[in-house]
CSV table of C-alpha atoms in Angstrom, one decimal:
chain,number,residue,atom,x,y,z
A,6,UNK,CA,114.4,68.7,113.7
A,7,UNK,CA,110.8,67.5,113.6
A,8,UNK,CA,108.6,68.3,110.6
A,9,UNK,CA,105.4,70.2,110.9
A,10,UNK,CA,102.4,68.0,111.5
A,11,UNK,CA,99.5,67.4,113.9
A,12,UNK,CA,101.8,65.7,116.4
A,13,UNK,CA,104.0,68.8,116.9
A,14,UNK,CA,101.3,71.5,117.2
A,15,UNK,CA,101.5,71.5,121.0
A,16,UNK,CA,105.3,72.2,120.8
A,17,UNK,CA,104.9,75.4,118.8
A,18,UNK,CA,105.4,78.8,120.4
A,19,UNK,CA,102.4,80.2,122.2
A,20,UNK,CA,102.1,83.1,119.7
A,21,UNK,CA,101.6,80.8,116.8
A,22,UNK,CA,97.9,80.1,116.0
A,23,UNK,CA,97.1,76.5,115.3
A,24,UNK,CA,94.0,74.8,113.9
A,25,UNK,CA,91.3,74.3,116.6
A,26,UNK,CA,89.9,71.3,114.7
A,27,UNK,CA,91.2,68.0,113.5
A,28,UNK,CA,90.8,66.2,110.2
A,29,UNK,CA,88.1,64.1,111.8
A,30,UNK,CA,86.1,67.3,112.5
A,31,UNK,CA,85.9,68.4,108.9
A,32,UNK,CA,84.4,67.2,105.6
A,33,UNK,CA,85.6,68.2,102.1
A,34,UNK,CA,83.1,70.6,100.4
A,35,UNK,CA,85.5,72.4,98.0
A,36,UNK,CA,87.8,71.0,95.3
A,37,UNK,CA,90.6,73.4,94.4
A,38,UNK,CA,92.6,73.3,91.2
A,39,UNK,CA,95.9,75.1,91.6
A,40,UNK,CA,97.2,74.9,95.2
A,41,UNK,CA,99.9,77.5,95.0
A,42,UNK,CA,101.1,80.2,97.5
A,43,UNK,CA,98.3,82.6,96.7
A,44,UNK,CA,95.5,80.1,97.3
A,45,UNK,CA,97.1,79.0,100.5
A,46,UNK,CA,97.6,82.7,101.7
A,47,UNK,CA,94.1,83.7,100.6
A,48,UNK,CA,91.1,81.3,100.1
A,49,UNK,CA,92.5,78.5,102.3
A,50,UNK,CA,93.2,81.1,105.0
A,51,UNK,CA,89.6,82.3,105.0
A,52,UNK,CA,88.3,78.8,105.3
A,53,UNK,CA,90.7,78.1,108.2
A,54,UNK,CA,89.5,81.2,110.0
A,55,UNK,CA,85.9,80.0,109.7
A,56,UNK,CA,86.8,76.5,110.9
A,57,UNK,CA,88.7,77.8,113.9
A,58,UNK,CA,85.5,79.4,115.2
A,59,UNK,CA,83.4,76.3,114.6
A,60,UNK,CA,81.9,77.3,111.2
A,61,UNK,CA,82.2,75.9,107.7
A,62,UNK,CA,83.6,72.5,108.8
A,63,UNK,CA,81.8,70.9,105.9
A,64,UNK,CA,83.7,73.1,103.5
A,65,UNK,CA,87.2,71.8,103.8
A,66,UNK,CA,89.4,71.8,100.7
A,67,UNK,CA,90.7,69.0,98.6
A,68,UNK,CA,93.5,70.3,96.5
A,69,UNK,CA,94.1,68.8,93.0
A,70,UNK,CA,97.4,69.0,91.2
A,71,UNK,CA,97.5,68.5,87.4
A,72,UNK,CA,101.1,69.4,86.5
A,73,UNK,CA,104.4,67.6,87.0
A,74,UNK,CA,105.5,70.4,89.3
A,75,UNK,CA,102.5,69.8,91.5
A,76,UNK,CA,104.1,66.6,92.8
A,77,UNK,CA,106.2,68.8,95.1
A,78,UNK,CA,103.1,70.3,96.7
A,79,UNK,CA,101.6,66.8,97.1
A,80,UNK,CA,104.7,65.7,99.0
A,81,UNK,CA,104.8,68.8,101.1
A,82,UNK,CA,101.2,68.6,102.2
A,83,UNK,CA,101.0,64.9,102.6
A,84,UNK,CA,104.1,64.8,104.7
A,85,UNK,CA,102.7,67.4,107.1
A,86,UNK,CA,99.1,66.2,107.6
A,87,UNK,CA,97.9,68.9,105.1
A,88,UNK,CA,99.4,71.6,107.4
A,89,UNK,CA,101.6,74.6,106.4
A,90,UNK,CA,102.6,77.9,108.0
A,91,UNK,CA,101.4,81.2,106.8
A,92,UNK,CA,103.4,84.2,108.0
A,93,UNK,CA,102.2,87.8,107.6
A,94,UNK,CA,105.1,90.2,107.2
A,95,UNK,CA,104.3,93.5,108.8
A,96,UNK,CA,106.1,96.7,107.6
A,97,UNK,CA,107.6,97.2,111.1
A,98,UNK,CA,109.4,93.9,110.9
A,99,UNK,CA,107.1,91.8,113.1
A,100,UNK,CA,105.8,88.5,111.9
A,101,UNK,CA,102.4,87.0,112.5
A,102,UNK,CA,102.5,83.2,112.0
A,103,UNK,CA,99.7,80.7,112.0
A,104,UNK,CA,99.3,77.1,111.0
A,105,UNK,CA,96.6,76.5,108.4
A,106,UNK,CA,94.7,73.2,108.2
A,107,UNK,CA,91.9,73.7,105.8
A,108,UNK,CA,93.4,71.5,103.1
A,109,UNK,CA,93.2,68.1,104.7
A,110,UNK,CA,93.4,66.3,101.3
A,111,UNK,CA,95.5,66.6,98.2
A,112,UNK,CA,95.2,64.5,95.1
A,113,UNK,CA,97.8,64.3,92.3
A,114,UNK,CA,95.7,63.7,89.2
A,115,UNK,CA,98.4,62.0,87.0
A,116,UNK,CA,98.6,59.2,89.7
A,117,UNK,CA,95.1,59.2,91.1
A,118,UNK,CA,92.6,60.0,88.3
A,119,UNK,CA,89.9,57.7,89.7
A,120,UNK,CA,90.1,59.4,93.1
A,121,UNK,CA,90.0,62.8,91.6
A,122,UNK,CA,86.8,62.0,89.7
A,123,UNK,CA,85.1,60.5,92.7
A,124,UNK,CA,86.0,63.5,94.8
A,125,UNK,CA,84.5,65.8,92.2
A,126,UNK,CA,81.4,63.7,91.9
A,127,UNK,CA,80.8,63.5,95.7
A,128,UNK,CA,77.5,65.2,96.7
A,129,UNK,CA,79.5,66.8,99.6
A,130,UNK,CA,81.4,68.9,97.0
A,131,UNK,CA,79.4,72.0,96.2
A,132,UNK,CA,82.2,74.3,95.0
A,133,UNK,CA,85.0,73.7,92.6
A,134,UNK,CA,87.5,76.6,92.6
A,135,UNK,CA,90.4,77.5,90.5
A,136,UNK,CA,93.6,79.5,90.9
A,137,UNK,CA,95.5,78.6,87.8
A,138,UNK,CA,96.9,82.0,86.7
A,139,UNK,CA,95.8,84.2,83.8
A,140,UNK,CA,97.3,82.0,81.2
A,141,UNK,CA,95.6,78.8,82.4
A,142,UNK,CA,92.2,79.5,80.8
A,143,UNK,CA,91.5,77.7,77.5
A,144,UNK,CA,89.0,80.3,76.3
A,145,UNK,CA,90.2,83.9,76.5
A,146,UNK,CA,88.4,86.7,74.6
A,147,UNK,CA,91.2,89.2,75.3
A,148,UNK,CA,94.0,87.0,73.9
A,149,UNK,CA,91.8,85.3,71.3
A,150,UNK,CA,92.3,81.8,72.8
A,151,UNK,CA,89.8,79.1,72.0
A,152,UNK,CA,89.5,75.6,73.6
A,153,UNK,CA,89.7,73.8,70.2
A,154,UNK,CA,93.2,75.3,69.7
A,155,UNK,CA,94.6,74.0,72.9
A,156,UNK,CA,96.7,70.8,72.5
A,157,UNK,CA,95.8,69.5,76.0
A,158,UNK,CA,92.1,70.1,75.3
A,159,UNK,CA,92.5,68.3,72.0
A,160,UNK,CA,94.0,65.3,73.7
A,161,UNK,CA,91.4,65.0,76.4
A,162,UNK,CA,88.5,65.5,74.0
A,163,UNK,CA,89.9,62.8,71.7
A,164,UNK,CA,89.7,60.4,74.7
A,165,UNK,CA,86.1,61.5,75.4
A,166,UNK,CA,87.5,62.9,78.7
A,167,UNK,CA,88.5,59.5,79.8
A,168,UNK,CA,91.9,61.1,80.6
A,169,UNK,CA,91.3,64.8,81.4
A,170,UNK,CA,94.4,67.0,81.1
A,171,UNK,CA,93.1,70.4,82.1
A,172,UNK,CA,91.1,71.7,85.0
A,173,UNK,CA,88.2,72.3,82.6
A,174,UNK,CA,88.3,68.8,81.2
A,175,UNK,CA,88.1,67.5,84.8
A,176,UNK,CA,85.2,69.8,85.6
A,177,UNK,CA,83.2,68.8,82.5
A,178,UNK,CA,83.9,65.1,83.1
A,179,UNK,CA,82.7,65.5,86.7
A,180,UNK,CA,79.6,67.5,85.7
A,181,UNK,CA,78.8,64.8,83.1
A,182,UNK,CA,79.0,62.1,85.8
A,183,UNK,CA,77.0,64.1,88.3
A,184,UNK,CA,74.3,64.6,85.8
A,185,UNK,CA,74.2,60.9,85.0
A,186,UNK,CA,73.9,60.0,88.7
A,187,UNK,CA,71.3,62.7,89.4
A,188,UNK,CA,73.6,64.7,91.7
A,189,UNK,CA,73.2,68.5,91.6
A,190,UNK,CA,76.0,70.4,89.9
A,191,UNK,CA,78.6,72.2,91.9
A,192,UNK,CA,79.4,75.9,91.5
A,193,UNK,CA,82.5,76.8,89.6
A,194,UNK,CA,84.5,79.6,91.3
A,195,UNK,CA,87.4,81.3,89.5
A,196,UNK,CA,89.8,83.1,91.9
A,197,UNK,CA,92.2,84.3,89.2
A,198,UNK,CA,93.1,87.9,88.3
A,199,UNK,CA,91.1,88.1,85.1
A,200,UNK,CA,88.5,90.7,84.1
A,201,UNK,CA,85.1,89.0,84.3
A,202,UNK,CA,86.8,85.8,85.6
A,203,UNK,CA,83.4,84.1,86.1
A,204,UNK,CA,82.5,84.6,82.5
A,205,UNK,CA,85.9,83.6,81.2
A,206,UNK,CA,85.7,80.4,83.4
A,207,UNK,CA,82.2,79.7,82.0
A,208,UNK,CA,83.5,80.1,78.4
A,209,UNK,CA,86.3,77.6,79.1
A,210,UNK,CA,84.1,75.0,80.7
A,211,UNK,CA,81.3,75.3,78.2
A,212,UNK,CA,83.8,75.4,75.3
A,213,UNK,CA,85.4,72.1,76.4
A,214,UNK,CA,81.9,70.6,77.0
A,215,UNK,CA,80.7,71.6,73.5
A,216,UNK,CA,83.6,69.8,71.9
A,217,UNK,CA,82.6,66.6,73.8
A,218,UNK,CA,78.8,66.7,73.9
A,219,UNK,CA,76.8,69.8,72.7
A,220,UNK,CA,73.8,68.7,74.8
A,221,UNK,CA,76.0,68.5,77.9
A,222,UNK,CA,77.2,72.0,77.1
A,223,UNK,CA,73.6,73.3,77.0
A,224,UNK,CA,72.9,71.6,80.3
A,225,UNK,CA,75.9,73.2,81.9
A,226,UNK,CA,74.9,76.6,80.5
A,227,UNK,CA,71.5,76.3,82.1
A,228,UNK,CA,72.4,74.7,85.4
A,229,UNK,CA,75.9,75.6,86.5
A,230,UNK,CA,76.8,78.9,88.3
A,231,UNK,CA,80.0,80.7,87.7
A,232,UNK,CA,80.2,83.6,90.2
A,233,UNK,CA,82.8,86.4,89.6
A,234,UNK,CA,85.4,87.2,92.2
A,235,UNK,CA,88.0,89.7,93.0
A,236,UNK,CA,91.0,88.5,95.0
A,237,UNK,CA,93.9,90.5,96.5
A,238,UNK,CA,96.9,89.7,98.6
A,239,UNK,CA,100.5,90.2,97.6
A,240,UNK,CA,102.1,86.8,98.0
A,241,UNK,CA,105.7,86.3,96.7
A,242,UNK,CA,107.3,82.9,95.8
A,243,UNK,CA,108.7,81.1,98.8
A,244,UNK,CA,112.4,81.7,99.2
A,245,UNK,CA,115.0,79.6,101.0
A,246,UNK,CA,115.1,82.3,103.7
A,247,UNK,CA,111.4,81.7,104.4
A,248,UNK,CA,112.2,78.0,105.3
A,249,UNK,CA,115.1,79.1,107.5
A,250,UNK,CA,112.9,81.7,109.2
A,251,UNK,CA,110.2,79.1,110.1
A,252,UNK,CA,112.8,76.7,111.3
A,253,UNK,CA,114.5,79.3,113.6
A,254,UNK,CA,111.3,80.8,115.0
A,255,UNK,CA,109.0,77.7,115.3
A,256,UNK,CA,111.6,75.0,115.9
A,257,UNK,CA,110.1,72.7,113.1
A,258,UNK,CA,110.6,72.1,109.4
A,259,UNK,CA,108.0,73.3,107.0
A,260,UNK,CA,108.6,71.9,103.5
A,261,UNK,CA,106.7,74.8,101.8
A,262,UNK,CA,105.8,77.7,104.0
A,263,UNK,CA,103.9,80.8,102.7
A,264,UNK,CA,104.7,84.4,103.5
A,265,UNK,CA,102.6,87.4,102.5
A,266,UNK,CA,101.6,90.9,103.2
A,267,UNK,CA,99.0,91.5,106.0
A,268,UNK,CA,96.5,93.1,103.7
A,269,UNK,CA,93.8,90.8,102.2
A,270,UNK,CA,90.6,91.3,100.2
A,271,UNK,CA,88.1,89.0,98.6
A,272,UNK,CA,84.9,90.2,96.8
A,273,UNK,CA,82.5,87.5,95.7
A,274,UNK,CA,79.4,87.5,93.6
A,275,UNK,CA,76.8,85.9,95.8
A,276,UNK,CA,75.4,83.2,93.5
A,277,UNK,CA,75.9,79.7,94.9
A,278,UNK,CA,72.8,77.6,94.1
A,279,UNK,CA,73.9,74.6,96.3
A,280,UNK,CA,75.3,76.7,99.2
A,281,UNK,CA,78.5,78.3,100.3
A,282,UNK,CA,80.5,78.9,103.5
A,283,UNK,CA,79.5,81.9,105.6
A,284,UNK,CA,82.4,83.9,104.1
A,285,UNK,CA,81.0,87.2,105.3
A,286,UNK,CA,81.8,86.1,108.9
A,287,UNK,CA,85.5,86.5,108.1
A,288,UNK,CA,85.5,89.8,106.2
A,289,UNK,CA,84.7,88.7,102.6
A,290,UNK,CA,82.5,91.1,100.7
A,291,UNK,CA,79.5,89.4,99.1
A,292,UNK,CA,77.8,91.4,96.4
A,293,UNK,CA,75.6,91.3,93.4
A,294,UNK,CA,78.2,93.2,91.3
A,295,UNK,CA,81.9,92.5,91.5
A,296,UNK,CA,82.9,94.4,88.4
A,297,UNK,CA,83.6,97.9,90.0
A,298,UNK,CA,85.8,96.3,92.7
A,299,UNK,CA,87.5,94.2,90.2
A,300,UNK,CA,88.3,97.1,87.9
A,301,UNK,CA,89.8,99.1,90.7
A,302,UNK,CA,92.1,96.2,91.8
A,303,UNK,CA,93.1,95.0,88.3
A,304,UNK,CA,93.6,98.4,86.8
A,305,UNK,CA,95.4,100.0,89.8
A,306,UNK,CA,97.2,97.3,91.7
A,307,UNK,CA,97.9,94.8,88.9
A,308,UNK,CA,98.3,97.6,86.4
A,309,UNK,CA,100.8,99.3,88.6
A,310,UNK,CA,102.7,96.0,89.0
A,311,UNK,CA,103.1,95.8,85.2
A,312,UNK,CA,104.2,99.5,85.2
A,313,UNK,CA,107.0,98.5,87.6
A,314,UNK,CA,107.9,95.0,86.3
A,315,UNK,CA,110.1,95.8,83.3
A,316,UNK,CA,111.0,99.4,83.9
A,317,UNK,CA,112.0,98.6,87.5
A,318,UNK,CA,114.3,95.7,86.4
A,319,UNK,CA,115.8,97.9,83.6
A,320,UNK,CA,116.5,100.5,86.2
A,321,UNK,CA,118.5,98.0,88.3
A,322,UNK,CA,115.9,97.3,91.0
A,323,UNK,CA,115.3,93.7,92.3
A,324,UNK,CA,112.3,94.2,94.6
A,325,UNK,CA,109.1,96.2,94.5
A,326,UNK,CA,109.8,98.0,97.8
A,327,UNK,CA,113.3,99.1,96.4
A,328,UNK,CA,111.7,100.6,93.3
A,329,UNK,CA,109.0,102.4,95.2
A,330,UNK,CA,111.6,103.8,97.7
A,331,UNK,CA,112.9,105.8,94.8
A,332,UNK,CA,110.7,109.0,94.7
A,333,UNK,CA,111.1,109.4,90.9
A,334,UNK,CA,110.2,105.8,90.2
A,335,UNK,CA,107.3,106.0,92.6
A,336,UNK,CA,106.2,109.1,90.9
A,337,UNK,CA,106.1,107.2,87.6
A,338,UNK,CA,103.9,104.5,89.1
A,339,UNK,CA,101.6,107.1,90.7
A,340,UNK,CA,101.2,108.9,87.4
A,341,UNK,CA,100.0,105.7,85.9
A,342,UNK,CA,97.5,105.1,88.7
A,343,UNK,CA,96.2,108.6,89.2
A,344,UNK,CA,96.4,110.2,85.7
A,345,UNK,CA,95.5,107.2,83.6
A,346,UNK,CA,93.9,104.4,85.7
A,347,UNK,CA,91.6,106.4,87.9
A,348,UNK,CA,89.7,108.3,85.2
A,349,UNK,CA,88.6,104.9,83.7
A,350,UNK,CA,86.9,103.7,86.9
A,351,UNK,CA,83.4,103.6,88.2
A,352,UNK,CA,83.8,103.8,92.0
A,353,UNK,CA,81.3,102.0,94.2
A,354,UNK,CA,79.3,104.2,96.6
A,355,UNK,CA,81.3,104.6,99.9
A,356,UNK,CA,84.6,103.3,98.5
A,357,UNK,CA,87.5,105.5,99.6
A,358,UNK,CA,89.6,105.6,96.4
A,359,UNK,CA,92.2,108.1,97.6
A,360,UNK,CA,92.7,106.0,100.7
A,361,UNK,CA,93.0,102.9,98.7
A,362,UNK,CA,95.7,104.4,96.5
A,363,UNK,CA,97.7,105.5,99.5
A,364,UNK,CA,97.3,102.0,101.0
A,365,UNK,CA,98.7,100.6,97.7
A,366,UNK,CA,101.9,102.6,98.1
A,367,UNK,CA,102.2,101.5,101.7
A,368,UNK,CA,101.8,97.9,100.5
A,369,UNK,CA,104.3,98.3,97.7
A,370,UNK,CA,106.8,99.8,100.1
A,371,UNK,CA,106.6,97.0,102.7
A,372,UNK,CA,110.3,96.0,103.0
A,373,UNK,CA,109.5,92.7,104.7
A,374,UNK,CA,107.5,91.2,101.8
A,375,UNK,CA,110.4,91.2,99.4
A,376,UNK,CA,108.3,90.9,96.3
A,377,UNK,CA,110.6,90.3,93.3
A,378,UNK,CA,110.0,92.4,90.2
A,379,UNK,CA,110.8,89.3,88.2
A,380,UNK,CA,107.7,87.7,89.6
A,381,UNK,CA,105.6,90.5,88.1
A,382,UNK,CA,107.0,90.1,84.7
A,383,UNK,CA,106.1,86.4,84.3
A,384,UNK,CA,103.7,85.8,81.4
A,385,UNK,CA,103.4,89.5,80.7
A,386,UNK,CA,101.8,88.6,77.4
A,387,UNK,CA,98.8,87.5,79.5
A,388,UNK,CA,99.0,90.2,82.1
A,389,UNK,CA,99.4,93.4,80.2
A,390,UNK,CA,96.4,92.8,78.0
A,391,UNK,CA,94.2,92.3,81.0
A,392,UNK,CA,95.6,94.9,83.4
A,393,UNK,CA,97.0,97.8,81.3
A,394,UNK,CA,95.5,97.6,77.8
A,395,UNK,CA,91.9,98.1,79.0
A,396,UNK,CA,93.1,101.4,80.6
A,397,UNK,CA,94.8,102.4,77.4
A,398,UNK,CA,91.7,101.5,75.3
A,399,UNK,CA,89.3,103.5,77.6
A,400,UNK,CA,91.6,106.5,77.6
A,401,UNK,CA,91.9,106.5,73.8
A,402,UNK,CA,88.2,106.0,73.4
A,403,UNK,CA,87.6,109.1,75.5
A,404,UNK,CA,90.0,111.1,73.3
A,405,UNK,CA,92.6,111.3,76.1
A,406,UNK,CA,96.3,110.6,76.0
A,407,UNK,CA,98.1,107.8,77.9
A,408,UNK,CA,101.8,108.5,77.8
A,409,UNK,CA,102.5,106.3,80.9
A,410,UNK,CA,100.6,103.4,79.4
A,411,UNK,CA,102.7,103.8,76.3
A,412,UNK,CA,105.8,103.9,78.4
A,413,UNK,CA,104.9,100.6,80.0
A,414,UNK,CA,104.6,99.0,76.6
A,415,UNK,CA,107.9,100.5,75.5
A,416,UNK,CA,109.6,99.1,78.6
A,417,UNK,CA,108.1,95.7,77.8
A,418,UNK,CA,109.6,95.9,74.4
A,419,UNK,CA,113.0,96.9,75.8
A,420,UNK,CA,113.0,93.9,78.1
A,421,UNK,CA,112.2,91.6,75.1
A,422,UNK,CA,115.1,93.1,73.1
A,423,UNK,CA,117.5,92.5,76.0
A,424,UNK,CA,116.2,88.9,76.2
A,425,UNK,CA,117.2,88.4,72.6
A,426,UNK,CA,120.8,89.4,73.6
A,427,UNK,CA,120.8,87.1,76.6
A,428,UNK,CA,120.8,90.1,79.0
A,429,UNK,CA,117.3,89.6,80.4
A,430,UNK,CA,115.3,86.6,81.5
A,431,UNK,CA,111.9,86.5,79.7
A,432,UNK,CA,109.6,84.1,81.5
A,433,UNK,CA,106.7,84.1,79.1
A,434,UNK,CA,104.8,81.4,77.2
A,435,UNK,CA,105.0,83.6,74.1
A,436,UNK,CA,108.7,84.5,74.6
A,437,UNK,CA,109.9,83.4,71.0
A,438,UNK,CA,107.3,85.6,69.2
A,439,UNK,CA,107.8,88.5,71.6
A,440,UNK,CA,111.5,88.5,71.0
A,441,UNK,CA,111.0,88.3,67.3
A,442,UNK,CA,108.5,91.3,67.4
A,443,UNK,CA,110.9,93.3,69.6
A,444,UNK,CA,113.9,92.7,67.3
A,445,UNK,CA,112.5,94.7,64.5
A,446,UNK,CA,111.7,98.4,64.4
A,447,UNK,CA,109.5,100.0,67.0
A,448,UNK,CA,106.3,99.8,65.0
A,449,UNK,CA,106.8,96.0,64.5
A,450,UNK,CA,106.2,95.4,68.2
A,451,UNK,CA,102.8,97.0,68.0
A,452,UNK,CA,101.8,95.3,64.8
A,453,UNK,CA,103.2,91.8,65.5
A,454,UNK,CA,102.0,91.3,69.1
A,455,UNK,CA,98.3,90.4,68.5
A,456,UNK,CA,96.9,92.2,71.6
A,457,UNK,CA,98.8,95.4,70.7
A,458,UNK,CA,97.8,95.4,67.0
A,459,UNK,CA,94.6,97.4,67.5
A,460,UNK,CA,96.5,100.3,69.0
A,461,UNK,CA,98.9,100.5,66.1
A,462,UNK,CA,96.1,102.2,64.2
A,463,UNK,CA,95.9,105.1,66.7
A,464,UNK,CA,98.4,107.8,65.7
A,465,UNK,CA,98.4,109.4,69.2
A,466,UNK,CA,99.3,106.2,70.9
A,467,UNK,CA,101.9,105.2,68.3
A,468,UNK,CA,103.6,108.6,68.7
A,469,UNK,CA,103.6,108.2,72.5
A,470,UNK,CA,105.0,104.7,72.3
A,471,UNK,CA,107.7,105.6,69.8
A,472,UNK,CA,108.7,108.6,71.9
A,473,UNK,CA,109.0,106.4,75.0
A,474,UNK,CA,111.0,103.8,73.2
A,475,UNK,CA,113.3,106.5,71.9
A,476,UNK,CA,113.8,107.9,75.4
A,477,UNK,CA,114.6,104.4,76.7
A,478,UNK,CA,117.1,103.7,73.9
A,479,UNK,CA,118.9,107.0,74.2
A,480,UNK,CA,118.9,107.6,77.9
A,481,UNK,CA,117.6,104.5,79.7
A,482,UNK,CA,114.9,104.4,82.4
A,483,UNK,CA,115.9,107.8,84.0
A,484,UNK,CA,115.3,109.5,80.7
A,485,UNK,CA,111.9,107.8,80.2
A,486,UNK,CA,110.8,108.7,83.7
A,487,UNK,CA,111.9,112.3,83.3
A,488,UNK,CA,110.3,112.5,79.9
A,489,UNK,CA,106.8,111.5,80.9
A,490,UNK,CA,104.6,114.5,80.0
């Protein structure tokens, strides 16, 4: 069977949208660190839509891979002329497939460092974007992470950025070179699920720069823009069945297809000193203030995902739609959203919050997406502090209770305890310390996990947490769900 590529586009079924442009028609204007499924289902899709109607053809994407596992993406894209399939899985079982071509170039930094630097320094490149997950930032005020404590940063700084190891090292090295050549700086655009992602990205870049050259750091602070963004599209990891489905319906092989839900949202702070694509032409919201939209998404959708992640797996569910098909479990998630999340929000004028919440449950219940709960529990030590603990903190500061938030933390602890017994897979960079904290008494988990420690001083929260942990230990997830006040 032939592999996906430019030469087979004319052989695809008529209902499959294909790029209306060739590589010769576009020019790289964006360098993207972190070319995973989400980026390909979201930002790259928006650029592809623009290019298909004759717009933004000087904003094509060059992907950059930094990690050993990125070699697989290099091989997948290069072997397919930069093309891949994106399939939107509708709840009624219908699929909507398109071929995306907005990433005509991919560079694997460990093998092509000179090419990466020259691409970043090119005057054509006016945006450098990142989708590197919550744990990929080297400065993180929530988790207390600092650039100087990161071993990869230490190594690249020791070489004077002659051999960058992190996205931020590459960005600083490129900005230093652009400054030396008299080329205007690019805009740095974080597209990760982090509160205030623009500011966190700025702190990471400036923090690395300060370790290399304080004067350069000051120049970056004065000259480089770091707009905030909010991104949303549920995009699971590619499964073998996804490859089979493409093969059967399109008649070609795609080495790394993407499948996602139909819903998509992108809100961007409109601050791009050297220009940007006309994103508003394809449904992106450009605004002066991303924060209210960001809080709604992070606290409700991402917070609800964390409410499901551990408790759902403890209850025996595998996928999000299975968990939400259980009325009692869905009621637990709804209680978190409506009783604890919503009161902490400032809602933008005209935003239909009740409609948004109902849409969330429609999305969670989409049986075609098959979003594994195990995906939601990856690196919880980075996710819960960003998505759940801000809700808990605001509730406690207002003198209110948060029994569902406390139950989410208790379920996290229960998963860590089972991991210590080999009965649960804990995919977390902080797994050893989490297991150690969960192995002691209940209070130890609060005091020994740094991001939870501030809440150990609140008697009301401690009581709610201990009650939830007790219910879990004595009666399992059913008892905890039934016991929520």
